[in-house]
């Protein structure tokens, strides 16, 4: 035994895991894919401070500027004072605080469903709901550009997975026809607004295909909620009702947590079977109170909800791009090193527009993802458009380039 094994003052032993970590990191670095966490102080809905500099933030998901809204902040503070900082236990034990129940009632009404179930994050809401409702005897048809947590949830279910071409309803229909006879249930899993592309799924058509094949629809609307149809989201905009309508409390609603809006018995099954609901501590009551205050604002201020899309369209018109469909506009660059260089150029000009690289997006499709908030002024948007031109960042004239398959 080494002499100092019991000496608490001995220098720490060599980290035997370090060589592995260093080699993996070096590989990422060489491909321009190494990521770094940068301390960032959020000053208001439109500005952040990084490395001692104030930047106009075009990378957040606080689409309505509600994370800093005094009414939302005050609701969170009151809830901390009344219910404490943390939930203290799982929802099924003692962690189901009153603000979580008020929020679920309000979310259900807001989404026009019987019930809503709130989770610790949007990520968990997808993982939990998919694993609760889908099994190995089922098939999942998932859009190739769906969010990482939808793929993770789909794999966890053990179901047969069919990846269909992005927003391609012919491909979806063809695959569904092939797999449908051999499975108990078929699920279509897609997003209302795609998080890294900003385009929207053809939901009316997809819902028609689902009905035709007796399939169910799980719709992730993390980026449509609060922004489309005066805040009610993509399903309301398309006039459809997915079996599972998922959303997050952490983007337009400015708080934290996720939810699904579903029918009554489905909600009860989710509360019984979703590991990500049962075996994790409940959402902090303050996050629920903040989200509830945010929904009240969304319902009272439809003009606020229209603002991010208006600003995104102002931007796409200035750059000669096709009209924005959501609060997200990608500027496709392709090479990861060049995307990072473009981010750095804009940062020098006073703007934060983070480069998005694989594996978040398919290989060879690195981009700048520009997102708009009701907290931005028109002048902020115009200044960004000018800075992009001045930095010589290429702007495709025909909208997003063709994407590679995952
Ligand atoms: C952000 C995001 C999530 C996860 O939501 P969180 O609340 O951040 O965990 C899920 N789906 C999509 C499409 C997202 O963009």
XYZ file of C-alpha atoms and ligand atoms in Angstrom:
421
model
C 0.000 0.000 0.000
C 1.477 3.474 -0.800
C 2.793 5.144 2.331
C 0.440 8.156 2.179
C -2.793 6.276 1.359
C -4.332 7.367 4.630
C -2.726 10.819 4.753
C -5.373 13.459 3.995
C -2.624 16.041 3.271
C -0.927 14.049 0.502
C -1.089 15.580 -3.004
C -3.955 14.126 -5.040
C -3.119 10.945 -6.894
C -2.711 11.166 -10.679
C -6.154 11.224 -12.341
C -6.097 7.899 -14.201
C -9.053 8.958 -16.353
C -7.357 12.153 -17.571
C -5.463 10.665 -20.583
C -8.720 9.359 -22.014
C -10.477 12.714 -21.554
C -7.551 14.619 -23.050
C -7.411 12.412 -26.120
C -11.152 12.707 -26.740
C -11.011 16.491 -26.350
C -8.032 16.791 -28.710
C -9.989 14.901 -31.387
C -12.873 17.315 -31.080
C -10.556 20.302 -31.148
C -9.013 19.127 -34.440
C -12.437 18.928 -36.072
C -13.527 22.370 -34.816
C -16.092 20.684 -32.566
C -14.736 21.377 -29.099
C -17.254 23.302 -27.014
C -16.618 25.598 -24.102
C -18.836 26.854 -21.340
C -18.487 30.645 -21.117
C -19.634 32.556 -18.070
C -22.386 34.883 -19.266
C -24.284 37.460 -17.247
C -27.744 38.203 -18.589
C -28.301 41.958 -18.207
C -31.797 42.130 -19.683
C -33.856 40.389 -22.365
C -31.576 41.666 -25.140
C -28.138 42.072 -23.594
C -25.529 39.867 -21.966
C -22.069 40.439 -20.558
C -19.257 38.065 -21.579
C -15.535 38.390 -20.944
C -16.155 41.925 -19.647
C -18.044 43.079 -22.749
C -21.713 43.885 -23.259
C -23.155 42.093 -26.310
C -26.579 42.205 -27.934
C -27.826 38.653 -27.512
C -29.245 36.922 -30.590
C -28.760 33.393 -29.266
C -31.220 33.032 -26.406
C -34.603 31.331 -26.320
C -36.226 33.904 -24.022
C -38.409 34.856 -26.988
C -40.767 37.130 -25.060
C -38.267 38.705 -22.688
C -40.155 37.161 -19.762
C -37.193 35.689 -17.857
C -36.481 39.217 -16.590
C -40.040 40.527 -16.505
C -40.672 42.087 -13.071
C -44.060 40.328 -12.764
C -42.496 36.919 -13.455
C -39.553 37.577 -11.132
C -41.876 38.760 -8.347
C -44.020 35.617 -8.662
C -40.899 33.448 -8.328
C -39.728 35.398 -5.268
C -43.099 35.085 -3.547
C -43.112 31.331 -4.202
C -39.614 30.879 -2.767
C -40.670 32.743 0.371
C -43.837 30.680 0.724
C -42.796 27.202 -0.462
C -38.997 27.141 -0.190
C -36.164 26.906 -2.693
C -36.527 23.263 -3.707
C -39.404 20.796 -4.015
C -37.832 18.447 -1.469
C -39.101 15.185 -2.952
C -40.601 13.526 -6.000
C -44.025 14.719 -7.127
C -45.425 11.345 -5.994
C -44.085 11.752 -2.465
C -44.229 15.277 -0.965
C -42.876 17.355 -3.868
C -46.203 18.307 -5.460
C -46.451 21.890 -4.216
C -49.571 24.019 -4.877
C -47.895 26.203 -7.578
C -47.258 23.060 -9.672
C -50.955 22.184 -9.571
C -52.074 25.738 -10.407
C -49.605 25.724 -13.298
C -50.856 22.382 -14.635
C -54.467 23.583 -14.568
C -53.506 26.758 -16.406
C -51.365 24.938 -18.982
C -54.183 22.505 -19.760
C -56.591 25.388 -20.396
C -53.957 27.309 -22.375
C -53.339 24.291 -24.631
C -57.027 23.357 -24.789
C -56.525 19.906 -23.241
C -57.986 18.149 -20.225
C -54.727 17.950 -18.318
C -51.090 18.900 -18.301
C -48.184 17.144 -16.569
C -45.183 19.244 -15.577
C -41.630 17.808 -15.569
C -38.257 19.068 -14.342
C -37.263 20.072 -17.896
C -38.457 19.834 -21.470
C -35.814 17.165 -22.003
C -37.351 15.034 -19.254
C -40.885 15.694 -20.507
C -39.976 14.112 -23.855
C -37.987 11.238 -22.364
C -40.603 10.535 -19.707
C -43.677 10.705 -21.887
C -42.255 8.632 -24.731
C -41.121 5.876 -22.371
C -44.471 5.925 -20.558
C -46.596 5.609 -23.696
C -44.485 3.724 -26.239
C -43.100 0.180 -25.995
C -41.082 -2.391 -27.907
C -44.197 -3.612 -29.746
C -44.627 -0.151 -31.332
C -42.957 1.868 -34.084
C -41.762 5.469 -33.910
C -41.490 7.522 -37.095
C -39.243 10.452 -36.312
C -38.157 13.451 -38.407
C -34.424 13.289 -39.161
C -33.895 16.793 -37.725
C -35.816 16.193 -34.489
C -34.169 17.303 -31.246
C -31.608 15.070 -29.562
C -33.922 14.331 -26.624
C -36.632 13.007 -28.942
C -34.122 10.549 -30.417
C -32.905 9.657 -26.922
C -36.476 9.071 -25.734
C -37.350 7.074 -28.837
C -34.337 4.763 -28.324
C -35.235 4.264 -24.660
C -38.690 2.953 -25.582
C -37.220 -0.021 -27.434
C -39.664 0.619 -30.296
C -38.748 0.110 -33.934
C -37.429 3.479 -35.141
C -37.994 4.785 -38.657
C -36.291 8.094 -39.476
C -38.142 10.046 -42.172
C -36.726 12.809 -44.335
C -37.136 16.267 -42.881
C -40.721 17.502 -43.285
C -41.192 15.018 -46.141
C -44.785 13.801 -45.842
C -44.432 11.407 -48.801
C -41.515 9.673 -47.103
C -43.447 9.591 -43.825
C -46.540 8.151 -45.487
C -44.519 5.491 -47.334
C -42.657 4.328 -44.219
C -45.804 4.366 -42.132
C -47.624 2.188 -44.659
C -44.765 -0.346 -44.511
C -44.407 -0.623 -40.742
C -47.978 -0.072 -39.582
C -49.293 -3.645 -40.065
C -46.559 -5.206 -37.914
C -46.888 -3.069 -34.796
C -49.367 -2.364 -31.992
C -49.139 1.448 -32.208
C -47.354 3.753 -34.606
C -46.169 7.132 -33.309
C -45.129 10.135 -35.372
C -42.611 12.237 -33.452
C -41.751 15.686 -34.745
C -41.409 19.359 -33.850
C -43.715 22.270 -34.580
C -40.776 24.662 -35.068
C -37.372 23.061 -35.696
C -34.921 24.305 -33.116
C -31.865 24.751 -35.340
C -33.570 25.545 -38.655
C -36.520 27.679 -37.615
C -38.780 26.073 -40.208
C -42.172 24.596 -39.376
C -43.566 21.093 -39.856
C -46.531 20.685 -42.255
C -48.711 19.754 -39.291
C -52.141 19.683 -40.942
C -50.810 17.193 -43.493
C -48.973 15.152 -40.857
C -52.113 14.970 -38.706
C -54.053 13.754 -41.769
C -51.470 11.014 -42.397
C -51.597 10.021 -38.730
C -55.382 9.688 -38.881
C -55.245 7.759 -42.138
C -52.866 5.146 -40.664
C -54.385 5.197 -37.158
C -51.067 6.525 -35.827
C -50.538 8.872 -32.860
C -48.696 12.194 -32.914
C -46.175 13.391 -30.308
C -45.499 17.055 -31.070
C -42.578 18.895 -29.476
C -43.403 22.591 -29.539
C -40.498 23.961 -27.514
C -40.066 26.842 -29.980
C -43.655 27.437 -31.079
C -45.204 27.878 -27.639
C -45.422 31.590 -26.813
C -44.566 32.601 -30.377
C -47.124 31.197 -32.846
C -50.931 31.665 -32.805
C -50.714 34.421 -30.182
C -48.656 32.143 -27.973
C -50.775 28.997 -28.181
C -48.246 27.357 -30.431
C -47.840 25.304 -33.590
C -50.781 22.945 -33.090
C -53.190 25.857 -32.608
C -51.693 27.590 -35.650
C -52.304 24.463 -37.760
C -55.701 23.714 -36.211
C -54.696 20.213 -35.090
C -54.764 18.317 -31.802
C -51.816 15.954 -31.298
C -52.261 13.091 -28.825
C -49.246 14.480 -26.938
C -48.515 18.221 -27.076
C -45.135 18.812 -25.445
C -43.725 22.206 -24.542
C -41.095 23.745 -22.353
C -41.350 26.363 -19.623
C -37.740 27.378 -20.165
C -37.902 29.220 -23.479
C -40.689 31.703 -24.294
C -42.133 31.247 -20.811
C -38.875 32.419 -19.279
C -38.776 29.973 -16.351
C -37.634 26.337 -16.279
C -39.265 22.941 -16.632
C -41.273 21.154 -19.291
C -44.768 19.786 -19.790
C -47.081 17.670 -21.865
C -50.741 18.548 -22.482
C -52.825 15.403 -22.971
C -56.176 13.774 -22.188
C -57.095 12.863 -18.608
C -56.335 9.137 -18.598
C -53.141 9.635 -20.604
C -51.988 12.155 -17.984
C -52.667 9.627 -15.247
C -50.708 6.947 -17.115
C -47.792 9.360 -17.585
C -47.785 10.165 -13.848
C -47.653 6.411 -13.182
C -45.170 5.264 -15.796
C -42.799 8.092 -16.760
C -39.472 7.414 -15.007
C -38.506 11.032 -15.593
C -41.534 12.028 -13.542
C -41.613 9.342 -10.868
C -37.941 9.002 -9.942
C -36.882 12.632 -9.852
C -37.490 15.544 -7.535
C -40.361 17.837 -8.494
C -39.821 21.137 -10.250
C -38.853 23.888 -7.765
C -42.117 25.664 -6.831
C -40.644 29.048 -7.833
C -40.128 27.856 -11.420
C -43.786 26.819 -11.565
C -44.960 30.141 -10.129
C -42.803 32.027 -12.639
C -44.168 30.005 -15.564
C -47.721 30.590 -14.362
C -47.145 34.361 -14.259
C -45.634 34.140 -17.752
C -48.691 32.347 -19.165
C -50.929 35.055 -17.721
C -48.832 37.645 -19.560
C -48.941 35.632 -22.801
C -52.735 35.469 -22.567
C -53.050 39.184 -21.877
C -50.449 40.508 -24.343
C -50.843 38.883 -27.776
C -48.884 41.719 -29.377
C -45.831 40.635 -27.341
C -46.152 37.119 -28.783
C -46.227 38.448 -32.357
C -43.101 40.515 -31.910
C -40.320 37.866 -32.255
C -41.637 36.692 -35.637
C -42.061 40.296 -36.820
C -38.443 41.032 -35.923
C -37.234 37.808 -37.542
C -39.030 38.814 -40.753
C -37.540 42.290 -40.614
C -34.135 40.582 -40.470
C -34.758 38.083 -43.308
C -36.072 40.895 -45.545
C -33.008 43.003 -44.849
C -30.728 40.117 -45.815
C -32.826 39.090 -48.820
C -33.662 35.681 -47.315
C -37.027 33.959 -47.637
C -39.455 35.102 -44.918
C -38.765 33.761 -41.427
C -41.323 31.168 -40.288
C -40.499 31.471 -36.598
C -38.285 33.378 -34.174
C -35.255 31.363 -35.395
C -33.257 32.129 -38.551
C -30.249 29.966 -39.516
C -27.361 31.380 -41.530
C -25.842 28.283 -43.101
C -22.056 28.233 -43.238
C -21.186 24.541 -43.566
C -17.678 24.240 -42.173
C -17.480 24.216 -38.373
C -14.219 26.236 -38.188
C -15.723 28.943 -40.411
C -18.915 29.072 -38.351
C -16.836 29.662 -35.214
C -14.841 32.392 -37.013
C -18.105 34.086 -38.042
C -19.293 33.994 -34.433
C -16.017 35.618 -33.339
C -16.339 38.351 -35.982
C -19.838 39.234 -34.802
C -18.700 39.154 -31.185
C -16.035 41.762 -32.021
C -18.845 43.889 -33.491
C -20.867 43.604 -30.261
C -23.273 40.730 -31.044
C -23.635 37.280 -29.550
C -24.683 34.812 -32.266
C -23.472 31.374 -31.297
C -22.220 28.929 -33.949
C -24.115 25.646 -33.958
C -21.997 22.660 -34.942
C -22.325 18.876 -35.260
C -23.576 16.766 -33.609
C -26.293 19.330 -32.770
C -26.757 19.653 -36.538
C -25.800 17.141 -39.274
C -22.138 16.979 -40.386
C -21.176 19.739 -42.803
C -24.114 21.992 -41.878
C -22.595 24.233 -39.191
C -24.405 27.545 -38.992
C -25.098 30.690 -37.053
C -28.461 30.391 -35.355
C -30.046 33.810 -34.951
C -32.991 34.034 -32.563
C -35.246 37.020 -31.962
C -36.959 38.248 -28.832
C -39.686 40.740 -28.039
C -36.975 42.424 -25.952
C -34.989 43.396 -29.073
C -35.446 46.840 -30.602
C -35.789 47.235 -34.381
C -32.430 49.060 -34.268
C -30.764 45.986 -32.720
C -31.979 43.877 -35.641
C -30.885 46.412 -38.258
C -27.474 46.743 -36.615
C -26.996 42.960 -36.674
C -27.918 42.767 -40.369
C -25.351 45.469 -41.081
C -22.665 43.773 -39.013
C -23.230 40.500 -40.896
C -22.742 42.301 -44.219
C -19.678 44.159 -42.954
C -18.089 40.955 -41.610
C -18.537 39.363 -45.037
C -20.561 36.449 -43.644
C -22.127 34.700 -46.654
C -25.912 34.811 -46.814
C -27.466 32.165 -49.088
C -29.857 33.937 -51.445
C -32.197 30.969 -51.767
C -32.865 30.264 -48.104
C -31.441 27.247 -46.271
C -29.196 24.973 -48.283
C -30.229 21.410 -48.909
C -29.477 19.436 -45.786
C -27.573 16.231 -45.543
C -29.275 13.204 -44.107
C -28.531 12.292 -40.523
C -34.818 23.016 -25.756
C -35.546 21.896 -26.348
C -36.016 20.850 -25.554
C -35.645 20.710 -24.108
O -36.247 21.671 -23.309
P -35.537 22.085 -21.936
O -36.631 22.682 -21.145
O -34.473 23.053 -22.300
O -34.990 20.846 -21.339
C -36.785 19.886 -26.146
N -37.083 19.925 -27.456
C -36.633 20.912 -28.246
C -37.002 20.911 -29.678
C -35.845 21.916 -27.717
O -35.353 22.861 -28.511
